[in-house]
Amino acid sequence: MSLLVVGSVAYDAIETPRGKVDRTLGGAATYFALAASHFTRVNLVGVVGEDFAARDAAIFARRAIDITGLERAPGKTFFWSGRYGEDLNERTTLVTDLNVFASFDPKLPESYRNSKYVFLANIDPTLQRSVLKQTRRKPKLVALDTMNYWIERTPAELRETLKHTDILMINDSETRQLSSEHNLLRAARHIFRLGPRALVIKRGEYGAMLVHRAHVFCVPAFPLEEVHDPTGAGDSFAGGFMGYLAGVGRSSEADLRRAMVFGSVMGSFTVERFGLERLRGVTRREIQARARHFRRLTQFTL
Amino acid sequence: MSLLVVGSVAYDAIETPRGKVDRTLGGAATYFALAASHFTRVNLVGVVGEDFAARDAAIFARRAIDITGLERAPGKTFFWSGRYGEDLNERTTLVTDLNVFASFDPKLPESYRNSKYVFLANIDPTLQRSVLKQTRRKPKLVALDTMNYWIERTPAELRETLKHTDILMINDSETRQLSSEHNLLRAARHIFRLGPRALVIKRGEYGAMLVHRAHVFCVPAFPLEEVHDPTGAGDSFAGGFMGYLAGVGRSSEADLRRAMVFGSVMGSFTVERFGLERLRGVTRREIQARARHFRRLTQFTL
């Protein structure tokens, strides 16, 4: 089924102990869409500036990602620059030039309004809500990402948007901050009262945990000998997760578990190279092989 | 098969956000032995002082743990006191009175010298080595725990002892320190060159990872709504792990995976209550039920 994503499309400059890139296509919606496109059709809503290059539009086209909803505004595209140390969980932001993203006001093209699966990447909760209002009918599944900035500055707006959210995808520290609970199970129960029926906690190199009202599932991060660039890992995870669910059009417990695995699979590919390099080239066969590898990594008999 | 453990037996005073205890039986060898005793016969080597209470000796007796090798020396038993904050991975040591443990010189009783499975808890690597020298034949499996203190202060002695070690059980940061490698897979390959054929990396609330020369396996920590006291979790993990292997008398890949699960099971019981309380009372049926719970927590179909 059709999957809608709204979020940032950006140019990134990235430095890690394994190398650097000066200006490469990035942004949450970009990583999400590329990862999800391996499972289902993706409709993207975002904004870029006049400097947005035709070769970058072609990256979406080649993966059959619909960018009718990618608005071109006067000015420059969102630019982000960051540096990672040996501990790739820690990053230093060097530059954040919001540019055209500062006045982003998402508008759903007519052809997107029937989207059944919706991912609201990390943007102002009021904008996330406005996207939901523009859908024709209540989507089958809405997932949302957010961060400390919105939890602190716009708590009321975030709570309003969470009422319409099925799955919240955030990291450990955001989970603790949003719920004022250190224990993650108690934190999840707190969050269920705000609307979501499931919480996906992203834990970087430690993997991810799904806490559903009715069950809990853990998946490790894929152990890699070389992590080149962690940028976009979380958004690629979300793309694999939502892409899988939209692709099968169901979200039973077994589906959600598989979605967690395919999320981890896509995140693991992303970090193997810089930027979108690996995500663009990965094949269906490689995705399936890595999912089986996750099974070997976690399965046991009693 | 018989399992030998050498390490500390102590009195602990513990404070956590869930309560406090003033003086309770603890120490690495104690937690290890209690956890392992649910799977196999355990022979304990350690030292206590004249203050060691008969009711504490009875704790070992009730679990059929052989304490012929628990020497009673003039002076006081090792005393440790610590405090945990809301983040139970962080602890502050308030008091460390080594007392009789300062001059500990492990001696294997005649009846222990045929032990096939050996766990060398975190003590001076020279003492760990002396235990191995006292065994009559090469044990079937030797596992060893160590810490930053020995990695920094006695690197040559530790390396000598590692030559005779099959499985090294340490945490992430010790793994990185010992190998001078941040990436854990590369760190493991470095450690394999020192002797061990497998590395068990303990990651606290994130679970544990087995890196074997031939395979990798990850197990999450059991999600609990209430963690009362994390003291002894790692030693209980080691006890469940080695106890399971000694109990079945094999260490195939499937056995090592199950051992990781039973290690996690025993660690998860320990932290549910203060000190040894939960570990003393847990039943075989509860252990099996929790192992099945770990399966539900991690299994998926593709």
Coordinates of C-alpha atoms in Angstrom, one line a residue:
Chain A
M1 CA 0.0 0.0 0.0
S2 CA 1.1 3.6 -0.5
L3 CA 3.4 5.1 2.1
L4 CA 3.6 8.8 2.8
V5 CA 6.6 10.4 4.4
V6 CA 7.0 14.0 5.4
G7 CA 10.3 15.4 6.7
S8 CA 13.6 17.0 5.8
V9 CA 15.5 16.7 2.5
A10 CA 18.9 18.2 3.0
Y11 CA 22.5 18.4 1.9
D12 CA 24.9 17.0 4.4
A13 CA 28.6 17.4 5.0
I14 CA 29.9 14.5 7.1
E15 CA 33.2 13.7 8.8
T16 CA 33.9 10.3 10.5
P17 CA 37.1 8.5 11.4
R18 CA 36.7 6.6 8.1
G19 CA 36.5 9.6 5.8
K20 CA 34.4 12.6 4.8
V21 CA 32.0 13.9 2.2
D22 CA 31.4 17.6 1.5
R23 CA 27.9 17.8 0.1
T24 CA 25.7 14.8 -0.2
L25 CA 22.0 14.3 -0.4
G26 CA 20.5 13.6 3.0
G27 CA 17.7 14.4 5.4
A28 CA 15.3 12.2 7.4
A29 CA 12.7 11.9 4.6
T30 CA 15.4 11.0 2.1
Y31 CA 16.9 8.2 4.1
F32 CA 13.4 7.0 5.0
A33 CA 12.2 7.0 1.4
L34 CA 15.2 5.3 0.0
A35 CA 15.0 2.5 2.6
A36 CA 11.2 2.1 2.3
S37 CA 11.3 2.1 -1.5
H38 CA 12.8 -1.4 -1.4
F39 CA 9.4 -2.6 0.0
T40 CA 6.7 -0.4 -1.3
R41 CA 5.7 2.8 -3.3
V42 CA 6.7 6.0 -1.4
N43 CA 5.2 9.5 -1.6
L44 CA 7.5 12.1 -0.3
V45 CA 6.6 15.6 1.1
G46 CA 9.4 18.0 1.7
V47 CA 11.0 21.2 0.6
V48 CA 14.2 22.0 -1.2
G49 CA 15.8 25.2 -2.5
E50 CA 16.8 26.5 -5.9
D51 CA 20.2 24.7 -5.5
F52 CA 18.6 21.3 -5.5
A53 CA 20.4 19.4 -8.3
A54 CA 18.8 17.4 -11.0
R55 CA 21.1 14.5 -10.3
D56 CA 19.7 14.3 -6.7
A57 CA 16.1 14.4 -8.0
A58 CA 17.2 11.4 -10.2
I59 CA 18.2 9.5 -7.1
F60 CA 14.5 9.5 -6.1
A61 CA 13.3 8.8 -9.6
R62 CA 15.5 5.7 -9.9
R63 CA 13.9 4.2 -6.8
A64 CA 10.4 5.1 -8.2
I65 CA 9.9 7.5 -5.2
D66 CA 7.1 10.0 -6.0
I67 CA 8.4 13.5 -5.4
T68 CA 5.3 15.4 -6.6
G69 CA 5.2 16.6 -3.0
L70 CA 8.7 17.8 -2.9
E71 CA 8.3 21.6 -3.1
R72 CA 10.9 23.8 -4.6
A73 CA 11.1 27.1 -2.8
P74 CA 13.2 30.3 -3.4
G75 CA 16.5 30.1 -1.4
K76 CA 18.8 27.3 -0.4
T77 CA 18.2 23.7 0.6
F78 CA 18.6 22.8 4.3
F79 CA 22.3 22.2 5.0
W80 CA 23.7 20.1 7.9
S81 CA 27.2 19.4 8.8
G82 CA 28.5 17.1 11.5
R83 CA 31.4 15.1 12.8
Y84 CA 31.6 11.7 14.5
G85 CA 34.4 10.4 16.8
E86 CA 35.4 6.8 17.3
D87 CA 32.3 6.4 19.4
L88 CA 29.9 6.7 16.6
N89 CA 27.0 7.2 19.0
E90 CA 28.3 10.6 19.7
R91 CA 28.2 13.3 17.1
T92 CA 29.0 17.0 17.0
T93 CA 26.8 19.2 14.8
L94 CA 29.0 21.8 13.1
V95 CA 26.5 23.7 11.0
T96 CA 22.6 23.7 10.8
D97 CA 21.4 26.1 8.1
L98 CA 17.7 25.5 7.9
N99 CA 17.3 27.8 4.8
V100 CA 14.0 27.0 3.0
F101 CA 13.2 24.3 5.7
A102 CA 12.7 27.1 8.2
S103 CA 9.3 28.0 6.7
F104 CA 8.3 24.5 5.6
D105 CA 4.6 24.2 5.4
P106 CA 3.8 20.7 4.1
K107 CA 1.1 20.4 1.4
L108 CA -0.2 17.1 0.3
P109 CA -0.7 16.8 -3.5
E110 CA -4.1 15.4 -4.4
S111 CA -2.6 12.1 -5.4
Y112 CA -1.2 11.6 -1.9
R113 CA -4.4 12.1 0.1
N114 CA -5.4 8.5 0.2
S115 CA -2.1 7.3 1.7
K116 CA -2.8 4.5 4.1
Y117 CA 0.6 4.4 5.8
V118 CA 2.1 7.6 7.1
F119 CA 5.5 8.4 8.6
L120 CA 5.9 11.8 10.2
A121 CA 9.7 12.3 10.4
N122 CA 11.1 14.6 13.1
I123 CA 9.6 18.1 12.4
D124 CA 7.4 20.6 14.4
P125 CA 4.5 18.6 15.8
T126 CA 2.1 21.2 14.5
L127 CA 3.3 20.5 10.9
Q128 CA 3.0 16.8 11.6
R129 CA -0.6 17.3 12.6
S130 CA -1.3 19.4 9.6
V131 CA -0.2 16.5 7.3
L132 CA -2.7 14.2 9.0
K133 CA -5.5 16.8 8.6
Q134 CA -4.8 16.8 4.8
T135 CA -5.3 13.0 4.4
R136 CA -8.8 12.2 3.0
R137 CA -9.5 9.3 5.5
K138 CA -7.9 8.2 8.7
P139 CA -4.7 6.3 7.6
K140 CA -4.4 2.7 8.6
L141 CA -1.1 3.3 10.5
V142 CA 0.6 6.6 11.5
A143 CA 4.1 6.5 12.9
L144 CA 6.0 9.5 14.3
D145 CA 9.5 10.5 15.1
T146 CA 10.3 13.4 17.4
M147 CA 13.2 14.7 19.5
N148 CA 14.2 16.5 22.7
Y149 CA 13.7 19.9 21.1
W150 CA 10.0 19.4 20.5
I151 CA 9.5 17.5 23.8
E152 CA 10.9 20.6 25.6
R153 CA 9.5 23.4 23.6
T154 CA 6.1 22.3 22.2
P155 CA 4.9 19.7 24.7
A156 CA 1.2 20.6 24.2
E157 CA 1.4 20.4 20.4
L158 CA 3.3 17.2 20.6
R159 CA 0.7 15.6 22.9
E160 CA -2.1 16.7 20.5
T161 CA -0.3 15.0 17.6
L162 CA 0.5 11.9 19.6
K163 CA -3.3 11.4 20.1
H164 CA -3.4 10.5 16.4
T165 CA -0.3 8.4 16.3
D166 CA -0.2 4.6 16.3
I167 CA 3.6 4.0 16.7
L168 CA 6.1 6.4 18.3
M169 CA 9.7 5.9 17.2
I170 CA 12.3 7.6 19.4
N171 CA 15.5 6.8 21.2
D172 CA 16.0 5.8 24.9
S173 CA 16.7 9.3 26.2
E174 CA 13.8 10.8 24.4
T175 CA 11.5 8.0 25.8
R176 CA 12.7 8.9 29.3
Q177 CA 12.3 12.6 28.8
L178 CA 8.8 12.4 27.3
S179 CA 7.5 10.1 30.1
S180 CA 9.6 11.3 33.0
E181 CA 10.2 7.6 33.7
H182 CA 13.7 6.0 33.7
N183 CA 12.4 2.5 33.3
L184 CA 11.5 1.8 29.7
L185 CA 8.5 -0.4 30.3
R186 CA 7.0 2.0 32.7
A187 CA 7.9 4.8 30.2
A188 CA 6.1 2.9 27.5
R189 CA 2.9 2.5 29.6
H190 CA 3.0 6.2 30.2
I191 CA 3.3 6.9 26.4
F192 CA 0.4 4.5 25.6
R193 CA -1.9 6.8 27.7
L194 CA -1.0 9.6 25.3
G195 CA -2.3 7.7 22.2
P196 CA 0.3 5.4 20.6
R197 CA -0.3 1.6 20.9
A198 CA 3.4 0.8 20.4
L199 CA 6.7 2.4 21.0
V200 CA 9.8 1.6 18.9
I201 CA 12.9 2.6 21.0
K202 CA 16.0 3.1 18.8
R203 CA 19.2 2.3 20.8
G204 CA 22.0 2.9 18.2
E205 CA 24.7 0.3 18.4
Y206 CA 22.6 -1.7 20.9
G207 CA 19.7 -2.3 18.5
A208 CA 16.0 -1.5 18.9
M209 CA 13.1 -2.5 21.1
L210 CA 9.4 -2.7 20.3
V211 CA 7.2 -2.2 23.2
H212 CA 3.6 -2.9 22.2
R213 CA 0.6 -2.8 24.6
A214 CA 0.5 -6.6 24.2
H215 CA 4.1 -7.8 23.7
V216 CA 7.8 -6.8 23.7
F217 CA 10.4 -7.6 21.0
C218 CA 14.1 -6.9 20.9
V219 CA 16.5 -6.9 18.0
P220 CA 20.2 -6.2 18.2
A221 CA 22.1 -3.9 15.8
F222 CA 23.9 -5.9 13.2
P223 CA 27.6 -6.3 14.2
L224 CA 29.7 -4.8 11.5
E225 CA 33.5 -4.6 11.4
E226 CA 33.4 -1.3 9.6
V227 CA 30.9 1.5 10.3
H228 CA 31.7 4.3 7.9
D229 CA 28.9 6.8 8.6
P230 CA 26.0 6.5 11.1
T231 CA 24.1 9.4 9.5
G232 CA 20.6 8.4 8.6
A233 CA 20.7 5.0 10.4
G234 CA 17.6 5.8 12.5
D235 CA 15.6 7.1 9.5
S236 CA 16.6 4.1 7.4
F237 CA 15.4 1.9 10.2
A238 CA 12.1 3.7 10.2
G239 CA 12.0 3.3 6.4
G240 CA 12.6 -0.4 6.5
F241 CA 10.1 -0.8 9.3
M242 CA 7.2 1.2 7.7
G243 CA 8.1 0.1 4.2
Y244 CA 7.8 -3.5 5.2
L245 CA 4.4 -2.9 6.9
A246 CA 3.0 -0.9 4.0
G247 CA 4.3 -3.5 1.6
V248 CA 2.4 -6.4 3.3
G249 CA -0.6 -4.1 4.3
R250 CA -0.9 -5.7 7.7
S251 CA 0.5 -5.1 11.2
S252 CA 0.0 -8.3 13.2
E253 CA 2.5 -9.1 16.0
A254 CA 4.5 -11.3 13.5
D255 CA 4.4 -8.5 11.0
L256 CA 5.7 -5.9 13.5
R257 CA 8.5 -8.3 14.5
R258 CA 9.5 -8.7 10.9
A259 CA 9.3 -5.0 10.4
M260 CA 11.7 -4.5 13.3
V261 CA 14.1 -6.8 11.6
F262 CA 13.8 -5.2 8.2
G263 CA 14.2 -1.8 9.9
S264 CA 17.5 -3.0 11.4
V265 CA 18.6 -4.5 8.1
M266 CA 18.2 -1.2 6.3
G267 CA 19.9 0.7 9.1
S268 CA 22.8 -1.7 9.0
F269 CA 23.2 -1.2 5.2
T270 CA 23.1 2.6 5.5
V271 CA 26.1 2.8 8.0
E272 CA 28.3 0.6 5.8
R273 CA 29.1 3.4 3.5
F274 CA 28.9 7.2 3.4
G275 CA 25.5 8.9 2.9
L276 CA 23.0 7.1 0.7
E277 CA 25.7 5.1 -1.2
R278 CA 24.8 1.7 0.1
L279 CA 21.1 2.2 0.4
R280 CA 20.9 3.2 -3.3
G281 CA 22.6 0.1 -4.5
V282 CA 21.4 -2.6 -2.2
T283 CA 19.5 -5.5 -3.8
R284 CA 16.4 -7.4 -2.7
R285 CA 18.6 -10.5 -2.5
E286 CA 21.1 -8.7 -0.2
I287 CA 18.2 -7.5 2.0
Q288 CA 16.8 -11.0 2.4
A289 CA 20.2 -12.5 3.1
R290 CA 20.9 -10.0 5.8
A291 CA 17.4 -10.6 7.4
R292 CA 18.4 -14.3 7.5
H293 CA 21.7 -13.2 9.1
F294 CA 19.7 -11.5 11.8
R295 CA 18.0 -14.8 12.4
R296 CA 21.3 -16.5 12.9
L297 CA 22.4 -13.7 15.2
T298 CA 19.4 -14.1 17.6
Q299 CA 17.9 -17.6 17.4
F300 CA 18.3 -20.4 19.8
T301 CA 16.5 -23.6 20.8
L302 CA 15.6 -24.6 24.3
Chain B
M1 CA 30.2 -32.0 35.4
S2 CA 31.9 -30.3 38.3
L3 CA 32.3 -26.6 38.1
L4 CA 35.0 -24.7 40.0
V5 CA 34.7 -21.0 40.8
V6 CA 37.4 -18.9 42.5
G7 CA 36.7 -15.3 43.5
S8 CA 35.4 -13.0 46.2
V9 CA 33.0 -13.8 49.0
A10 CA 32.0 -10.5 50.7
Y11 CA 29.6 -8.6 52.8
D12 CA 27.9 -5.8 50.8
A13 CA 26.0 -2.7 51.9
I14 CA 23.9 -1.5 49.0
E15 CA 21.7 1.5 48.3
T16 CA 19.5 1.9 45.3
P17 CA 16.5 4.1 44.5
R18 CA 14.3 1.1 45.6
G19 CA 15.8 0.6 49.0
K20 CA 18.9 -0.4 50.9
V21 CA 20.5 -3.3 52.8
D22 CA 23.3 -2.9 55.4
R23 CA 25.2 -6.1 55.4
T24 CA 24.3 -8.9 53.0
L25 CA 26.3 -11.8 51.7
G26 CA 27.8 -10.9 48.3
G27 CA 30.9 -11.2 46.2
A28 CA 31.5 -12.4 42.7
A29 CA 32.0 -16.1 43.6
T30 CA 28.9 -16.0 45.7
Y31 CA 26.6 -14.8 43.0
F32 CA 28.3 -17.0 40.5
A33 CA 27.9 -20.1 42.7
L34 CA 24.3 -19.5 43.6
A35 CA 23.3 -18.9 39.9
A36 CA 25.3 -22.0 38.7
S37 CA 24.0 -24.2 41.5
H38 CA 20.6 -24.4 39.7
F39 CA 22.4 -26.3 36.8
T40 CA 25.3 -28.3 38.3
R41 CA 27.4 -29.0 41.3
V42 CA 29.7 -26.1 42.3
N43 CA 33.0 -26.1 44.1
L44 CA 33.9 -22.7 45.6
V45 CA 37.3 -21.3 46.4
G46 CA 37.5 -18.1 48.4
V47 CA 38.4 -16.6 51.7
V48 CA 36.3 -15.1 54.5
G49 CA 37.1 -13.7 58.0
E50 CA 36.3 -14.6 61.5
D51 CA 33.1 -12.6 61.2
F52 CA 31.6 -14.9 58.6
A53 CA 28.3 -16.0 60.0
A54 CA 27.0 -19.6 60.2
R55 CA 23.7 -18.5 58.6
D56 CA 25.7 -17.4 55.5
A57 CA 27.5 -20.7 55.3
A58 CA 24.1 -22.2 55.4
I59 CA 23.1 -20.3 52.2
F60 CA 25.7 -22.3 50.3
A61 CA 24.9 -25.5 52.1
R62 CA 21.2 -25.2 51.1
R63 CA 22.1 -25.0 47.4
A64 CA 24.5 -27.9 47.8
I65 CA 27.5 -25.7 47.0
D66 CA 30.8 -27.2 48.2
I67 CA 32.7 -24.7 50.4
T68 CA 35.5 -27.0 51.4
G69 CA 37.7 -24.5 49.5
L70 CA 36.3 -21.4 51.4
E71 CA 39.2 -20.6 53.7
R72 CA 38.6 -18.9 57.0
A73 CA 41.4 -16.5 57.8
P74 CA 42.1 -14.3 60.9
G75 CA 40.6 -10.9 60.4
K76 CA 37.4 -9.6 58.7
T77 CA 35.6 -10.6 55.5
F78 CA 35.9 -8.4 52.4
F79 CA 33.4 -5.5 52.8
W80 CA 32.0 -3.5 49.9
S81 CA 29.5 -0.7 49.9
G82 CA 28.0 1.1 47.0
R83 CA 25.1 3.3 45.8
Y84 CA 23.2 3.3 42.5
G85 CA 21.3 6.2 41.0
E86 CA 18.2 6.0 38.7
D87 CA 20.6 5.0 35.9
L88 CA 21.4 1.6 37.4
N89 CA 24.4 1.2 35.0
E90 CA 26.2 3.9 37.0
R91 CA 27.3 3.1 40.5
T92 CA 29.4 4.9 43.2
T93 CA 31.6 2.7 45.4
L94 CA 31.5 4.1 48.9
V95 CA 33.7 1.6 50.8
T96 CA 36.1 -1.1 49.7
D97 CA 37.7 -2.9 52.7
L98 CA 39.6 -5.8 51.2
N99 CA 40.4 -7.2 54.7
V100 CA 41.3 -10.9 54.4
F101 CA 40.8 -10.8 50.7
A102 CA 44.0 -8.6 50.4
S103 CA 46.2 -11.6 51.0
F104 CA 44.0 -14.2 49.3
D105 CA 46.1 -17.1 48.0
P106 CA 43.7 -19.6 46.5
K107 CA 44.3 -23.3 47.4
L108 CA 42.4 -26.1 45.7
P109 CA 41.3 -28.8 48.1
E110 CA 42.2 -32.3 46.8
S111 CA 38.6 -33.0 45.9
Y112 CA 38.4 -30.0 43.5
R113 CA 41.5 -30.8 41.5
N114 CA 39.6 -32.8 38.8
S115 CA 37.2 -29.9 38.0
K116 CA 36.4 -29.9 34.3
Y117 CA 34.8 -26.5 34.2
V118 CA 36.5 -23.5 35.8
F119 CA 35.4 -19.9 36.2
L120 CA 38.1 -17.5 37.3
A121 CA 36.2 -14.5 38.7
N122 CA 37.7 -11.0 38.7
I123 CA 40.9 -11.3 40.8
D124 CA 44.6 -10.8 40.3
P125 CA 45.5 -12.7 37.1
T126 CA 48.5 -14.3 38.8
L127 CA 46.1 -15.9 41.3
Q128 CA 43.8 -16.9 38.5
R129 CA 46.8 -18.6 36.9
S130 CA 47.8 -20.3 40.2
V131 CA 44.3 -21.9 40.3
L132 CA 44.8 -23.4 36.9
K133 CA 48.2 -24.8 37.9
Q134 CA 46.6 -26.6 40.8
T135 CA 44.1 -28.5 38.6
R136 CA 45.2 -32.1 38.0
R137 CA 44.5 -32.1 34.2
K138 CA 43.7 -29.4 31.7
P139 CA 40.1 -28.4 32.3
K140 CA 37.6 -28.9 29.5
L141 CA 36.6 -25.2 29.6
V142 CA 38.1 -22.2 31.4
A143 CA 36.3 -18.9 31.5
L144 CA 37.7 -15.7 33.0
D145 CA 36.4 -12.3 34.1
T146 CA 38.7 -9.3 34.6
M147 CA 38.5 -5.5 34.8
N148 CA 40.2 -2.3 33.9
Y149 CA 42.4 -2.4 37.1
W150 CA 44.2 -5.6 35.9
I151 CA 44.2 -4.6 32.3
E152 CA 46.1 -1.4 33.3
R153 CA 48.3 -2.6 36.1
T154 CA 49.2 -6.2 35.3
P155 CA 49.0 -6.5 31.5
A156 CA 51.8 -9.1 31.2
E157 CA 50.3 -11.4 33.9
L158 CA 46.8 -11.0 32.4
R159 CA 48.2 -12.0 28.9
E160 CA 49.9 -15.0 30.4
T161 CA 46.6 -16.2 32.0
L162 CA 44.6 -15.5 28.9
K163 CA 46.8 -18.0 27.0
H164 CA 45.0 -20.7 29.1
T165 CA 41.5 -19.2 28.8
D166 CA 38.8 -20.5 26.5
I167 CA 36.2 -17.8 27.1
L168 CA 36.8 -14.2 28.3
M169 CA 33.7 -12.6 29.9
I170 CA 34.1 -8.8 30.2
N171 CA 32.1 -5.6 29.4
D172 CA 32.2 -3.3 26.3
S173 CA 34.6 -0.8 27.8
E174 CA 37.0 -3.5 29.1
T175 CA 36.9 -5.2 25.6
R176 CA 37.9 -1.9 24.0
Q177 CA 40.6 -1.2 26.6
L178 CA 42.2 -4.7 26.4
S179 CA 42.3 -4.7 22.6
S180 CA 42.8 -0.9 21.9
E181 CA 40.0 -1.3 19.3
H182 CA 36.7 0.5 19.4
N183 CA 34.8 -1.8 17.1
L184 CA 33.8 -4.9 19.0
L185 CA 34.3 -7.5 16.2
R186 CA 37.8 -6.2 15.6
A187 CA 38.4 -6.1 19.3
A188 CA 37.3 -9.8 19.5
R189 CA 39.7 -10.8 16.7
H190 CA 42.5 -9.1 18.6
I191 CA 41.5 -11.0 21.8
F192 CA 41.4 -14.4 19.9
R193 CA 45.1 -13.9 19.2
L194 CA 45.7 -13.8 23.0
G195 CA 44.2 -17.2 23.6
P196 CA 40.4 -17.2 24.1
R197 CA 38.3 -18.7 21.3
A198 CA 35.2 -16.8 22.4
L199 CA 34.4 -13.5 24.0
V200 CA 31.2 -12.8 26.0
I201 CA 30.6 -9.1 26.1
K202 CA 28.3 -8.0 29.0
R203 CA 26.4 -4.8 28.2
G204 CA 24.2 -4.3 31.3
E205 CA 20.7 -3.1 30.4
Y206 CA 21.5 -3.8 26.7
G207 CA 22.1 -7.5 27.1
A208 CA 25.1 -9.6 26.1
M209 CA 26.9 -10.6 22.9
L210 CA 28.9 -13.8 22.3
V211 CA 31.6 -13.4 19.7
H212 CA 33.1 -16.8 18.9
R213 CA 35.7 -17.4 16.3
A214 CA 33.0 -19.0 14.1
H215 CA 29.8 -17.2 15.0
V216 CA 28.1 -14.3 16.8
F217 CA 25.1 -14.3 19.0
C218 CA 23.2 -11.5 20.7
V219 CA 20.7 -11.7 23.6
P220 CA 18.9 -8.7 25.1
A221 CA 18.6 -8.0 28.8
F222 CA 15.2 -9.0 30.1
P223 CA 12.9 -6.0 30.2
L224 CA 11.8 -5.6 33.8
E225 CA 9.5 -2.9 35.3
E226 CA 11.3 -2.9 38.6
V227 CA 15.1 -3.3 38.9
H228 CA 15.8 -3.3 42.7
D229 CA 19.5 -3.9 42.8
P230 CA 21.9 -4.6 39.9
T231 CA 24.7 -5.9 42.2
G232 CA 25.9 -9.3 41.1
A233 CA 24.0 -9.3 37.7
G234 CA 27.2 -9.9 35.7
D235 CA 28.4 -12.7 38.1
S236 CA 25.0 -14.3 38.0
F237 CA 25.1 -14.2 34.2
A238 CA 28.5 -15.9 34.3
G239 CA 27.0 -18.5 36.8
G240 CA 24.0 -19.3 34.6
F241 CA 26.3 -19.4 31.5
M242 CA 29.0 -21.7 33.0
G243 CA 26.5 -23.7 35.1
Y244 CA 24.5 -24.5 32.0
L245 CA 27.6 -25.6 30.0
A246 CA 28.9 -27.7 32.9
G247 CA 25.5 -29.2 33.5
V248 CA 25.2 -30.5 29.9
G249 CA 28.9 -31.2 29.6
R250 CA 29.2 -29.9 26.1
S251 CA 29.8 -26.6 24.4
S252 CA 28.6 -26.8 20.8
E253 CA 27.3 -23.6 19.1
A254 CA 23.8 -24.4 20.2
D255 CA 24.9 -25.0 23.8
L256 CA 26.8 -21.7 23.9
R257 CA 23.7 -19.9 22.7
R258 CA 21.5 -21.6 25.3
A259 CA 24.2 -20.8 27.9
M260 CA 23.9 -17.1 26.9
V261 CA 20.2 -17.3 27.4
F262 CA 20.4 -19.0 30.8
G263 CA 23.1 -16.5 31.8
S264 CA 20.7 -13.7 31.0
V265 CA 17.9 -15.5 32.8
M266 CA 19.9 -15.7 36.0
G267 CA 21.1 -12.1 35.7
S268 CA 17.5 -11.0 35.3
F269 CA 16.4 -12.8 38.5
T270 CA 19.2 -11.4 40.5
V271 CA 18.3 -7.7 39.8
E272 CA 14.6 -8.3 40.7
R273 CA 15.4 -8.1 44.5
F274 CA 18.2 -7.1 46.8
G275 CA 21.3 -9.1 47.1
L276 CA 20.9 -12.9 46.8
E277 CA 17.2 -12.9 47.8
R278 CA 15.7 -13.8 44.4
L279 CA 18.6 -16.1 43.4
R280 CA 18.2 -18.2 46.5
G281 CA 14.5 -18.8 46.1
V282 CA 14.1 -19.2 42.3
T283 CA 12.8 -22.6 41.1
R284 CA 13.7 -24.7 38.1
R285 CA 10.3 -24.1 36.7
E286 CA 10.7 -20.3 36.9
I287 CA 14.1 -20.5 35.2
Q288 CA 12.6 -22.5 32.3
A289 CA 9.6 -20.2 32.1
R290 CA 11.9 -17.2 31.8
A291 CA 14.0 -18.9 29.2
R292 CA 10.9 -19.4 27.1
H293 CA 10.1 -15.7 27.7
F294 CA 13.5 -14.8 26.2
R295 CA 12.4 -16.8 23.2
R296 CA 9.2 -14.8 22.8
L297 CA 11.3 -11.6 23.3
T298 CA 13.6 -12.4 20.4
Q299 CA 12.1 -14.8 17.9
F300 CA 10.7 -13.9 14.5
T301 CA 9.8 -15.7 11.3
L302 CA 10.8 -14.5 7.8

